[in-house]
PDB file of C-alpha atoms and ligand atoms in Angstrom:
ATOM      1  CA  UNK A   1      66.445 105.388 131.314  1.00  0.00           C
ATOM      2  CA  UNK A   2      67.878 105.172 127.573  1.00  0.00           C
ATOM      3  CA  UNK A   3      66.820 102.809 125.113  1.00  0.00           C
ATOM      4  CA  UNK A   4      69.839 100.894 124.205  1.00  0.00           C
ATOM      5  CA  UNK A   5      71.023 100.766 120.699  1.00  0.00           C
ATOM      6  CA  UNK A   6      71.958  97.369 119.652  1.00  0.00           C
ATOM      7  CA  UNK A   7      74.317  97.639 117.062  1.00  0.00           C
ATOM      8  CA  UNK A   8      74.966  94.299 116.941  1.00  0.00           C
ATOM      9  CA  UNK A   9      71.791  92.694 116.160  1.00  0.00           C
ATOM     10  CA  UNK A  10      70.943  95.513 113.568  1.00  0.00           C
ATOM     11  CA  UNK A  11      74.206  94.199 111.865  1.00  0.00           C
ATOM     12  CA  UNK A  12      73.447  90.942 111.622  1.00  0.00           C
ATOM     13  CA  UNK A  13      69.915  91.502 110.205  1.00  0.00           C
ATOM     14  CA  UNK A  14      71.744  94.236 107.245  1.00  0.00           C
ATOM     15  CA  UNK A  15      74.285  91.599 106.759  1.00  0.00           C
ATOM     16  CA  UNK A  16      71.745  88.765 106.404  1.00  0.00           C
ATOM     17  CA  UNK A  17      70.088  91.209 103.874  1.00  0.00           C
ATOM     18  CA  UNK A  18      73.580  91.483 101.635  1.00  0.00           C
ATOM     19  CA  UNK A  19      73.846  87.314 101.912  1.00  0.00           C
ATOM     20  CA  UNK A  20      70.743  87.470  99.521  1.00  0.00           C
ATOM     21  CA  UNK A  21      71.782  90.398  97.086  1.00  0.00           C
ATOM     22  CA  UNK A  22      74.975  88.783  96.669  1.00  0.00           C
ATOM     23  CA  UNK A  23      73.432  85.453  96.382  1.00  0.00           C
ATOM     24  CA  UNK A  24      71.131  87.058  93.511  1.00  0.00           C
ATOM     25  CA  UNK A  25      73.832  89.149  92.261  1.00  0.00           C
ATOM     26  CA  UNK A  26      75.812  85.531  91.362  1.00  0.00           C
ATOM     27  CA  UNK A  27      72.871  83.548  89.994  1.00  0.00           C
ATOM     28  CA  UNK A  28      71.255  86.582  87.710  1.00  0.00           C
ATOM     29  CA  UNK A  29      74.623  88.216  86.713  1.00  0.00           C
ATOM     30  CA  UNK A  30      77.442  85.932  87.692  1.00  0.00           C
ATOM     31  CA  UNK A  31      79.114  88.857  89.787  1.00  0.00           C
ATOM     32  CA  UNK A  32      80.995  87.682  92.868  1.00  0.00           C
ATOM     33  CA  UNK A  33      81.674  90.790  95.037  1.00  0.00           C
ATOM     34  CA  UNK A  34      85.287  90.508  96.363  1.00  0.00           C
ATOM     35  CA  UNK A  35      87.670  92.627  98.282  1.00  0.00           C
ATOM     36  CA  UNK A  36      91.597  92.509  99.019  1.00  0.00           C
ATOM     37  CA  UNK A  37      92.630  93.740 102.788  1.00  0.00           C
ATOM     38  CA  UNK A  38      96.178  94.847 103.199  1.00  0.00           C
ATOM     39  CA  UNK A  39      97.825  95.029 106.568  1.00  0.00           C
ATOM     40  CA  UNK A  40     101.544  96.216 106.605  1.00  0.00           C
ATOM     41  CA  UNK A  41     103.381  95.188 109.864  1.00  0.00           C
ATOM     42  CA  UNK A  42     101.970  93.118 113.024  1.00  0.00           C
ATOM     43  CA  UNK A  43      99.997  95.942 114.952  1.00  0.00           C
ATOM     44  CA  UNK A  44      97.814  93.422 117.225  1.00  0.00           C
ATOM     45  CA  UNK A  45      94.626  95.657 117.009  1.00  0.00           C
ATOM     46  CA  UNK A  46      94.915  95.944 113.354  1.00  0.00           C
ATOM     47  CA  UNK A  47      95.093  92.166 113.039  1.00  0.00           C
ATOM     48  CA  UNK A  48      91.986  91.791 114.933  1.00  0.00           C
ATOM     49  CA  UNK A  49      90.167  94.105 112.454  1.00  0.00           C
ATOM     50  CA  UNK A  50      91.388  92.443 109.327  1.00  0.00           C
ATOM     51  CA  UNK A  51      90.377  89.147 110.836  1.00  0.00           C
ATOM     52  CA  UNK A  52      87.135  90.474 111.339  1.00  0.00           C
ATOM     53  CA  UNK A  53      86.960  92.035 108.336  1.00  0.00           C
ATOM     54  CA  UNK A  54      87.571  88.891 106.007  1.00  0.00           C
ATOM     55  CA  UNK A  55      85.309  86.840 108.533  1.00  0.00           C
ATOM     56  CA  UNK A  56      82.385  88.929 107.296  1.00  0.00           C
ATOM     57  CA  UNK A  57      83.466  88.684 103.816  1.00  0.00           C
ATOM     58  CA  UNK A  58      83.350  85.306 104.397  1.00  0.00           C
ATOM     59  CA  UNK A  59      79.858  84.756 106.156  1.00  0.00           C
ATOM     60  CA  UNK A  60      78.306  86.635 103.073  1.00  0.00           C
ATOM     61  CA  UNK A  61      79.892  85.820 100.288  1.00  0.00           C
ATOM     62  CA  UNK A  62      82.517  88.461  99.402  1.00  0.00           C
ATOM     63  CA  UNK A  63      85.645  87.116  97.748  1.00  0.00           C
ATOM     64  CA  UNK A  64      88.078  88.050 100.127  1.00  0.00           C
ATOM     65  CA  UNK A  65      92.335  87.856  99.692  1.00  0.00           C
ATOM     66  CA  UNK A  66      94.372  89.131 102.057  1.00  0.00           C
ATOM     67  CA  UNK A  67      98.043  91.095 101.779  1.00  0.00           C
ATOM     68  CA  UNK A  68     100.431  90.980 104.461  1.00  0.00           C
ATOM     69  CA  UNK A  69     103.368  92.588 104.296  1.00  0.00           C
ATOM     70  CA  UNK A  70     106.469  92.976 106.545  1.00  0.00           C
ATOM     71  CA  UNK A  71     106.819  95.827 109.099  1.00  0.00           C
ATOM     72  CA  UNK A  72     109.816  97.039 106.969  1.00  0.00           C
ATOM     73  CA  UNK A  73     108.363  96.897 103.488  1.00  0.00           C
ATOM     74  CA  UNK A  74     108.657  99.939 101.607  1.00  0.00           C
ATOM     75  CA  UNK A  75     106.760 102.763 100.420  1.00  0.00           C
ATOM     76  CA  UNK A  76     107.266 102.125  96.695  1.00  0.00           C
ATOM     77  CA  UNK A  77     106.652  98.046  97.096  1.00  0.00           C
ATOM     78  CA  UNK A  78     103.350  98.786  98.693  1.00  0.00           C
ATOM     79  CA  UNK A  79     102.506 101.405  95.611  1.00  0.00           C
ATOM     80  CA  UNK A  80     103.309  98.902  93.651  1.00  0.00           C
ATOM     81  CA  UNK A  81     100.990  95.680  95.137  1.00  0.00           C
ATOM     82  CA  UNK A  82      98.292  98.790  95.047  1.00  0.00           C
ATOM     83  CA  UNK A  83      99.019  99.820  91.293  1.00  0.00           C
ATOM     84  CA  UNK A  84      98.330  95.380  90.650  1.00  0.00           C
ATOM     85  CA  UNK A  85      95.174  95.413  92.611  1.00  0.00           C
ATOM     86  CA  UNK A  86      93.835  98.368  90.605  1.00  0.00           C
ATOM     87  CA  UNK A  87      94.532  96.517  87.273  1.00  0.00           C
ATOM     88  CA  UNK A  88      92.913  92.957  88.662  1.00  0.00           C
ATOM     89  CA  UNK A  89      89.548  92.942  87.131  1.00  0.00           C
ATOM     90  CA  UNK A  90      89.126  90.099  89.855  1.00  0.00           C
ATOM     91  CA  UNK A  91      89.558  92.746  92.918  1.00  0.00           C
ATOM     92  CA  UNK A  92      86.377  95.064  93.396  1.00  0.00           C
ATOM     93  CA  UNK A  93      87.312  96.840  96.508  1.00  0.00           C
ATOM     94  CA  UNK A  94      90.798  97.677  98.210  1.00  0.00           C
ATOM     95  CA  UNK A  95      91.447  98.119 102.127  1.00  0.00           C
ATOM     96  CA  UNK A  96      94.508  99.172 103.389  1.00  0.00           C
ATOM     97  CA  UNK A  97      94.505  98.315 106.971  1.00  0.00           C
ATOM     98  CA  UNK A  98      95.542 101.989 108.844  1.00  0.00           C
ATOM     99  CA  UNK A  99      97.988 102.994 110.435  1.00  0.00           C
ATOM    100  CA  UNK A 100     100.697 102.369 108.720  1.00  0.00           C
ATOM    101  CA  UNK A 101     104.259 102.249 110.057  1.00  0.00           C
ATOM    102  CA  UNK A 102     105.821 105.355 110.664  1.00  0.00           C
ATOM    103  CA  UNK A 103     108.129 105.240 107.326  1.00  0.00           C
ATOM    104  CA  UNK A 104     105.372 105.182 104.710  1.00  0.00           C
ATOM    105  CA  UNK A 105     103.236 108.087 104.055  1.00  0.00           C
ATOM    106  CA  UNK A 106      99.953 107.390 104.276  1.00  0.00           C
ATOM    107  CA  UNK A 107      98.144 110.179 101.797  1.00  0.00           C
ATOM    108  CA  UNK A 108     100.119 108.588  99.155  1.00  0.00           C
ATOM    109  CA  UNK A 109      98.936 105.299  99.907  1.00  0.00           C
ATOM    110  CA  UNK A 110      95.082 106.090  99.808  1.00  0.00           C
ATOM    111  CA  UNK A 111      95.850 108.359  96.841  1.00  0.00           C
ATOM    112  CA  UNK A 112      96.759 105.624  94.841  1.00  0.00           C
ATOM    113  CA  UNK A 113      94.203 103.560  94.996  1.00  0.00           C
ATOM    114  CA  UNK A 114      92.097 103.721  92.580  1.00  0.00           C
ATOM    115  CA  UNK A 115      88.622 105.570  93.914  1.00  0.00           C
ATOM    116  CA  UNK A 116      86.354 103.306  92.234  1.00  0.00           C
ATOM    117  CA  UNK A 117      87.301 100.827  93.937  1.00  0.00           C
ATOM    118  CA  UNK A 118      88.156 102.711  97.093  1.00  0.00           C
ATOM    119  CA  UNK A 119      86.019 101.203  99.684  1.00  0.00           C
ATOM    120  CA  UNK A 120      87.017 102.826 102.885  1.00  0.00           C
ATOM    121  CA  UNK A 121      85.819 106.040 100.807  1.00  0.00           C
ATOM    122  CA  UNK A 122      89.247 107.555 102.174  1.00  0.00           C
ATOM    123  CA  UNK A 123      90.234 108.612  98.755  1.00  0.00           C
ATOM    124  CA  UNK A 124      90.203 112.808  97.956  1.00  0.00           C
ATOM    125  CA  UNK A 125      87.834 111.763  94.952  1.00  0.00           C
ATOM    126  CA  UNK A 126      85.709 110.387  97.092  1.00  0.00           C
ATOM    127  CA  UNK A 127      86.069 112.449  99.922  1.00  0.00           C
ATOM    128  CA  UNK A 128      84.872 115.373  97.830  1.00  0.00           C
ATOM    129  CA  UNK A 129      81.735 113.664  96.167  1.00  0.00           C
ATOM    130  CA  UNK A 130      80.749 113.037 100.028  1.00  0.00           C
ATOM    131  CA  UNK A 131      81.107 116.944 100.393  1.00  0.00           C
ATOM    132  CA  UNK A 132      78.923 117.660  97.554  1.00  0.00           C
ATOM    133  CA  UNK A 133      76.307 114.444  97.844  1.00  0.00           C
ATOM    134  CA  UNK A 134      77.309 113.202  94.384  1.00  0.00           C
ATOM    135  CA  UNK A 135      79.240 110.113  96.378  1.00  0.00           C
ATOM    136  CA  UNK A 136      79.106 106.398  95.323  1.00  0.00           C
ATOM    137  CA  UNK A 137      80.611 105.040  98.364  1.00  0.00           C
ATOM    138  CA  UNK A 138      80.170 106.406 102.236  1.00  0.00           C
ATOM    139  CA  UNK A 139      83.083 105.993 104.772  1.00  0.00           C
ATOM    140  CA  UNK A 140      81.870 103.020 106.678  1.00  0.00           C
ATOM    141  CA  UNK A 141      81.741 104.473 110.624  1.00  0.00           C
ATOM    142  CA  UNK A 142      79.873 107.734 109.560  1.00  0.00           C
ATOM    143  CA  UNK A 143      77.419 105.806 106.993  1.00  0.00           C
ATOM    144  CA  UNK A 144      77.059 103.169 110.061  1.00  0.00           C
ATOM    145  CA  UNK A 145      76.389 106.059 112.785  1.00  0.00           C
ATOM    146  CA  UNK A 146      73.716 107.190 110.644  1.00  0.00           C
ATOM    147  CA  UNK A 147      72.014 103.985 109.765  1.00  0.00           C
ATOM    148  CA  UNK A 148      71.757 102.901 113.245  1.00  0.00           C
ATOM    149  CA  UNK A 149      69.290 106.126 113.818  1.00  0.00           C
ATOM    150  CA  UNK A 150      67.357 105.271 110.409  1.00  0.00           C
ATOM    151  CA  UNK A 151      67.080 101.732 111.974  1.00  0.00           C
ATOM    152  CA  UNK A 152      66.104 102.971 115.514  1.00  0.00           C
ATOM    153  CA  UNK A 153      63.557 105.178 114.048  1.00  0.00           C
ATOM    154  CA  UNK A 154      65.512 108.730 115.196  1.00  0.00           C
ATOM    155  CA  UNK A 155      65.000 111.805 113.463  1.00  0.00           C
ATOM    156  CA  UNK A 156      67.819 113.612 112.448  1.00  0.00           C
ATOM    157  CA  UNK A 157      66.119 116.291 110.124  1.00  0.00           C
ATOM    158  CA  UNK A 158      66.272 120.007 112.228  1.00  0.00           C
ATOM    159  CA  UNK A 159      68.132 118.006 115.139  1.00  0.00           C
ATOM    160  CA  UNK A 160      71.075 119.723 116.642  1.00  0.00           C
ATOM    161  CA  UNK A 161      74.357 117.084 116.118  1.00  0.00           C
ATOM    162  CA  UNK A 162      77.156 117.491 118.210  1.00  0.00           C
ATOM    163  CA  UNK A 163      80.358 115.555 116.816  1.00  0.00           C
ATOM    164  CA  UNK A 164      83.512 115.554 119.447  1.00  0.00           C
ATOM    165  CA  UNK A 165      85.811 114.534 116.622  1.00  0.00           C
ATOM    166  CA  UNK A 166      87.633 116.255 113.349  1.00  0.00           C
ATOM    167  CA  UNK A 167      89.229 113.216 112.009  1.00  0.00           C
ATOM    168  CA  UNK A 168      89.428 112.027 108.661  1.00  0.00           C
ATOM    169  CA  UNK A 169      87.836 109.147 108.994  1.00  0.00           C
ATOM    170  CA  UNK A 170      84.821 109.799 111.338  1.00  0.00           C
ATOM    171  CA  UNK A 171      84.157 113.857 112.207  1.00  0.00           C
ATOM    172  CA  UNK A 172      84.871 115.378 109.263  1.00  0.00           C
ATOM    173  CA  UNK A 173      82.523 112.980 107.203  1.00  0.00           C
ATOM    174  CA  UNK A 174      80.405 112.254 109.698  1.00  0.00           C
ATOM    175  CA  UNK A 175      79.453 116.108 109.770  1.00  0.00           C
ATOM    176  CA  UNK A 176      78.842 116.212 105.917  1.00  0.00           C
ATOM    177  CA  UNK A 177      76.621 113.339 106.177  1.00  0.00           C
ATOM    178  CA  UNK A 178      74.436 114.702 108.803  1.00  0.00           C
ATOM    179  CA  UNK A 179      74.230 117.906 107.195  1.00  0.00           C
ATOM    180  CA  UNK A 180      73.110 116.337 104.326  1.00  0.00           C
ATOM    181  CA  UNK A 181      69.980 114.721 106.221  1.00  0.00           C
ATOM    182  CA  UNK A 182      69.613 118.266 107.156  1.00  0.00           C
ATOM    183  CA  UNK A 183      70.759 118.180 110.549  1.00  0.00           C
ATOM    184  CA  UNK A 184      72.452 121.515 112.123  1.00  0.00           C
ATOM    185  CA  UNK A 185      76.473 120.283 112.923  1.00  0.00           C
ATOM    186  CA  UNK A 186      78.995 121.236 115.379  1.00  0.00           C
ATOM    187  CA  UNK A 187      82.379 119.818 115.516  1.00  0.00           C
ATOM    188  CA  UNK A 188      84.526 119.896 118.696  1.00  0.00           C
ATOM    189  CA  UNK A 189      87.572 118.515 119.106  1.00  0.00           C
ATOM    190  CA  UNK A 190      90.863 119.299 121.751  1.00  0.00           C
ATOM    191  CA  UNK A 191      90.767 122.883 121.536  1.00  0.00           C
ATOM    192  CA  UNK A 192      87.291 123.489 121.710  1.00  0.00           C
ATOM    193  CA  UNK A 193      86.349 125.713 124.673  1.00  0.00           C
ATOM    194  CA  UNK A 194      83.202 125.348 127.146  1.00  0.00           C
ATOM    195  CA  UNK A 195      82.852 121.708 125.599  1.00  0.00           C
ATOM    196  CA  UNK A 196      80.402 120.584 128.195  1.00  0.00           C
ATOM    197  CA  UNK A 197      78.063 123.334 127.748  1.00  0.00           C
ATOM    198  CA  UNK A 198      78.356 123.258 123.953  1.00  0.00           C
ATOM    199  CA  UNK A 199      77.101 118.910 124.681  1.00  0.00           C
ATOM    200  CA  UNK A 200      74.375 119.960 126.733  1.00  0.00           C
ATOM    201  CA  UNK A 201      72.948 121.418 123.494  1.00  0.00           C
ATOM    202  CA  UNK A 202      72.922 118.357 121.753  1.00  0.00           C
ATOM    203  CA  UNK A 203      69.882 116.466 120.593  1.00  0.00           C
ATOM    204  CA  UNK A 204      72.504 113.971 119.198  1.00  0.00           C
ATOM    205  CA  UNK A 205      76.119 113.371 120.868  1.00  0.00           C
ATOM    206  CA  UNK A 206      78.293 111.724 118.661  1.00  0.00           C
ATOM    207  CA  UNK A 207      81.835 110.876 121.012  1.00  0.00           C
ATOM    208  CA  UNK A 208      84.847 109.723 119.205  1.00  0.00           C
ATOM    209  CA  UNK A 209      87.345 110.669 121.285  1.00  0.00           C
ATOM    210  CA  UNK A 210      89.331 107.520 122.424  1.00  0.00           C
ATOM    211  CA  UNK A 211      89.492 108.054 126.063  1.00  0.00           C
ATOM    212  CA  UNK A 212      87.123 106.212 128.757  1.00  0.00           C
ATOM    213  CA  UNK A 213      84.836 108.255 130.729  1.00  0.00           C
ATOM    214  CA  UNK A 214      85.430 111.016 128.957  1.00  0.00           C
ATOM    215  CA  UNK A 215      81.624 111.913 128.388  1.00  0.00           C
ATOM    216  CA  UNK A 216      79.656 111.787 131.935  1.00  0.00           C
ATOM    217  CA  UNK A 217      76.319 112.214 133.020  1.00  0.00           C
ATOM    218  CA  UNK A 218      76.808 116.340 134.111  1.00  0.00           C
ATOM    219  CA  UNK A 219      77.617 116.536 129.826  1.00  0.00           C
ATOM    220  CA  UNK A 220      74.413 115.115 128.502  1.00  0.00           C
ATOM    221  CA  UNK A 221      70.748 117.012 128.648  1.00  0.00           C
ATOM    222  CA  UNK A 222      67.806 114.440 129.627  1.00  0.00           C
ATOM    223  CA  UNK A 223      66.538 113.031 126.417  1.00  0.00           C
ATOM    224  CA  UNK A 224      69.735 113.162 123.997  1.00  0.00           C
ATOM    225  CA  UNK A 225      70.414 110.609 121.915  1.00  0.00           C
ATOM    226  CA  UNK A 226      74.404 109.800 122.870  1.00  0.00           C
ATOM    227  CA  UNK A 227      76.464 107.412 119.900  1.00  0.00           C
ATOM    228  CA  UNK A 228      79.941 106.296 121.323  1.00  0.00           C
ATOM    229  CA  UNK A 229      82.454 105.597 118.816  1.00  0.00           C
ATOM    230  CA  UNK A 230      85.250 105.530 121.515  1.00  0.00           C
ATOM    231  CA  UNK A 231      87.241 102.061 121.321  1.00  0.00           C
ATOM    232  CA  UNK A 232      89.525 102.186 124.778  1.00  0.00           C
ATOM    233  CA  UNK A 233      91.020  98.976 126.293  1.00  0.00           C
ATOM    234  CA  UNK A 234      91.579  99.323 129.916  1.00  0.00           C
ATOM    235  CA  UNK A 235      94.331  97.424 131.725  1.00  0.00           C
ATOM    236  CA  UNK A 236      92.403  94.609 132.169  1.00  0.00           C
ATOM    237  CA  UNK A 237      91.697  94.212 128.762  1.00  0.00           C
ATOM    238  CA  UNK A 238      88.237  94.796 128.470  1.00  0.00           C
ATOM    239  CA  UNK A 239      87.167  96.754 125.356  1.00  0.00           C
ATOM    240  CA  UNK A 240      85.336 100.507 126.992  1.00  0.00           C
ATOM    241  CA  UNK A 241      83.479 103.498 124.830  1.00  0.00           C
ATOM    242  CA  UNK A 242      83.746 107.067 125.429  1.00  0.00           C
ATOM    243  CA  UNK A 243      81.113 107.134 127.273  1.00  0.00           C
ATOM    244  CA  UNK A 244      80.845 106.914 131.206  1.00  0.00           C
ATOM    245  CA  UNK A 245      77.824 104.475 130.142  1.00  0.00           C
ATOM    246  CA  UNK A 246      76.468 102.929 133.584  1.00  0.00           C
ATOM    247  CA  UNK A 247      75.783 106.845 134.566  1.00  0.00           C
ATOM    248  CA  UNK A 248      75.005 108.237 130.782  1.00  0.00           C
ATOM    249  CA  UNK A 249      72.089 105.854 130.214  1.00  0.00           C
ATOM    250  CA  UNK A 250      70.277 107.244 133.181  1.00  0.00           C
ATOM    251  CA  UNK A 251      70.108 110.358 131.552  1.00  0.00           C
ATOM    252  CA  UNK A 252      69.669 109.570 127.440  1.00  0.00           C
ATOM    253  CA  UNK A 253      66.883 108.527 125.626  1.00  0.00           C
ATOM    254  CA  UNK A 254      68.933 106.343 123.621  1.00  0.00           C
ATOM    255  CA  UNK A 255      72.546 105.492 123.505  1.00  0.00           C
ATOM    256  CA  UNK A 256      75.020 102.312 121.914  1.00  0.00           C
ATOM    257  CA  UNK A 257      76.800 100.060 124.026  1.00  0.00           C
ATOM    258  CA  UNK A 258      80.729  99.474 123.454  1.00  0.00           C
ATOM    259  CA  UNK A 259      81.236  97.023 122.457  1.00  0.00           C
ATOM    260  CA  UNK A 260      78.074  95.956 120.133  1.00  0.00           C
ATOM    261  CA  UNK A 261      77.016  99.687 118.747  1.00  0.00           C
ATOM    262  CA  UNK A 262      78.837 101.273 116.456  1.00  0.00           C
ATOM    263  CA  UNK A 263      81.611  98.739 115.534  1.00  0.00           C
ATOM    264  CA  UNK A 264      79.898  96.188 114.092  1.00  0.00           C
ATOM    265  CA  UNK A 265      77.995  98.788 111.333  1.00  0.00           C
ATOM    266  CA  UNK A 266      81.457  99.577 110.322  1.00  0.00           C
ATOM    267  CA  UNK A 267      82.336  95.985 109.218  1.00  0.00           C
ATOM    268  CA  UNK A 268      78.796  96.139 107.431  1.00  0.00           C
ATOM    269  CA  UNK A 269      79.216  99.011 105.736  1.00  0.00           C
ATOM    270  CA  UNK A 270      82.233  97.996 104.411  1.00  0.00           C
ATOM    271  CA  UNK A 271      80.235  95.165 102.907  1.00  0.00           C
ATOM    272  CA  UNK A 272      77.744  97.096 101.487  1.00  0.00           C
ATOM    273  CA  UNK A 273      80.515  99.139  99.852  1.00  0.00           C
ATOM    274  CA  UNK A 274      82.108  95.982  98.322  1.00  0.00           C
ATOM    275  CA  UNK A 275      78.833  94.925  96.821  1.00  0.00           C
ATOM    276  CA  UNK A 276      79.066  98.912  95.577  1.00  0.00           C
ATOM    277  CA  UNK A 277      82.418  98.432  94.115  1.00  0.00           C
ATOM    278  CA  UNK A 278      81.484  95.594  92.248  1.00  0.00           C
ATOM    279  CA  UNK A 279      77.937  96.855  90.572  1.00  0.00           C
ATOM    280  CA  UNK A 280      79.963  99.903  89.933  1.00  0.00           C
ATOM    281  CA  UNK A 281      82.646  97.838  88.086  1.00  0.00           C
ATOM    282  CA  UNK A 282      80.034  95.905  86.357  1.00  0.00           C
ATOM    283  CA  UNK A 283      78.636  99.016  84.592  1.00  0.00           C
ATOM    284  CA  UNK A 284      75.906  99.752  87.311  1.00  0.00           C
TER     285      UNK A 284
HETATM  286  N1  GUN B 301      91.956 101.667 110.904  1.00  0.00           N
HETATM  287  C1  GUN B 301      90.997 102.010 111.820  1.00  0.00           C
HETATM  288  N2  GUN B 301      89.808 102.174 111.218  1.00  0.00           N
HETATM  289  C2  GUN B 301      90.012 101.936 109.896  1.00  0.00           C
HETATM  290  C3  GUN B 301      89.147 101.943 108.770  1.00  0.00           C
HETATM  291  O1  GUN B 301      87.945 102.230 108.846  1.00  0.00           O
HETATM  292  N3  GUN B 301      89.733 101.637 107.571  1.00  0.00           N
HETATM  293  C4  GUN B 301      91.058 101.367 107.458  1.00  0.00           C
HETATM  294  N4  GUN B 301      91.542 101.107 106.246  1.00  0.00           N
HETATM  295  N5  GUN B 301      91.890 101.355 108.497  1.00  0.00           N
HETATM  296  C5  GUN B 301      91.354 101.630 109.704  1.00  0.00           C
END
């Protein structure tokens, strides 16, 4: 029976950590850590995460000011409010709240912010000091993912990691990440081919799929650690992983819970990388 990963209460204690930096950081050097969110449109999910976005900001400390723009604003006015936040020397760290509506290309968007104060780490800049480990900021699921081991005390060094994801945002980074802590990395993803078998190799299942119950008990070896990044409402609204989890954690030695594994490390990380932002801006 699996040790269960709570994400949630790890949060809280790395977030109650950053209340005192940021605390210190304002008495000893007068910096105030702050962030601007920008959400295009009135995507309901997307509203949720800004909310909970600026509601950390505010339990810690950070500075937060939020953008929100009509559904039919354009590409160049949202360059623009981007190219203003870059020059306010009162704005550490810019979020652009993803996706975007159809009609604005969103490359261009995270290309023009400026990387320093890129906090999602979504930036090519940035993207490419992950790749070669000179990076200032991490991407905030795959830096979370890999704290939540540290915290629960899991080796990752020689480890076999099995990633079901090549996204942007979480596979792709996630894979450099582990690879630095000198794990050995395979990414699968739609096309892969005898993916159950390739998961039964895993010392460390990393699912970010987006589909309930896609991961079941028949998929996981006895012992493997299984992370579920999956976020899947079901028709009656309740929020489900990746992971078939009632039959998984029979078989796992540890595993996260959705909700209250990796989602709320996300939120923190993003923190941490706004407290980044601003020693970086500082001089740091
Ligand atoms: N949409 C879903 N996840 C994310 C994220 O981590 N950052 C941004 N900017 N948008 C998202």
């Amino acid at each position: 029976m699996a040790c269960i990963i709570d994400g949630k209460r790890i949060s809280a204690e790395i977030r109650e950590k950053l209340k005192i930096d940021i605390a210190n950081l304002k008495t000893e050097r007068g910096i105030v850590p702050s962030l601007a969110v920008v959400i295009v449109g009135d995507d309901p999910a997307s509203r949720v995460y800004v909310n909970n976005k600026k509601r950390a900001c505010d339990e810690i400390g950070i500075m937060s000011y939020e953008f929100a723009l009509p559904c039919d604003t354009s590409q160049a006015e949202l360059l623009s409010l981007i190219d203003e936040l870059n020059r306010r020397a009162d704005v550490n760290g810019i979020l652009v709240q993803m996706p975007l509506p159809a009609h604005i290309n969103e490359s261009s968007v995270i290309e023009r912010i400026n990387p320093i104060k890129d906090v999602d780490a979504f930036h090519e800049i940035n993207v490419g000091k992950l790749m070669t480990g000179n990076f200032n900021f991490l991407p905030c699921t795959p830096a979370g993912i890999v704290r939540l081991l540290d915290e629960s005390n899991i080796d990752i060094a020689g480890k076999h990691c099995v990633i079901i994801s090549r996204s942007n945002i979480v596979g792709k980074p996630l894979a450099m990440l582990m690879l630095h802590r000198d794990a050995t990395v395979t990414i699968c993803h739609s096309k892969t081919s005898n993916l159950a078998e390739i998961c039964r190799t895993a010392d460390i299942l990393v699912s970010a799929v987006g589909r309930a119950n896609f991961i079941t008990s028949d998929m996981v070896a006895p012992g493997t650690v299984v992370i579920d990044v999956g976020i899947n409402r079901g028709g009656d609204g309740k929020i489900r992983g990746d992971v078939d989890f009632e039959n998984v954690k029979q078989v796992t030695s540890y595993i996260t819970p959705v909700p209250g594994g990796v989602g709320p490390m996300t939120i923190c990380m993003l923190m941490h990388n706004a407290v980044t932002a601003a020693l970086l801006q500082s001089g740091d």
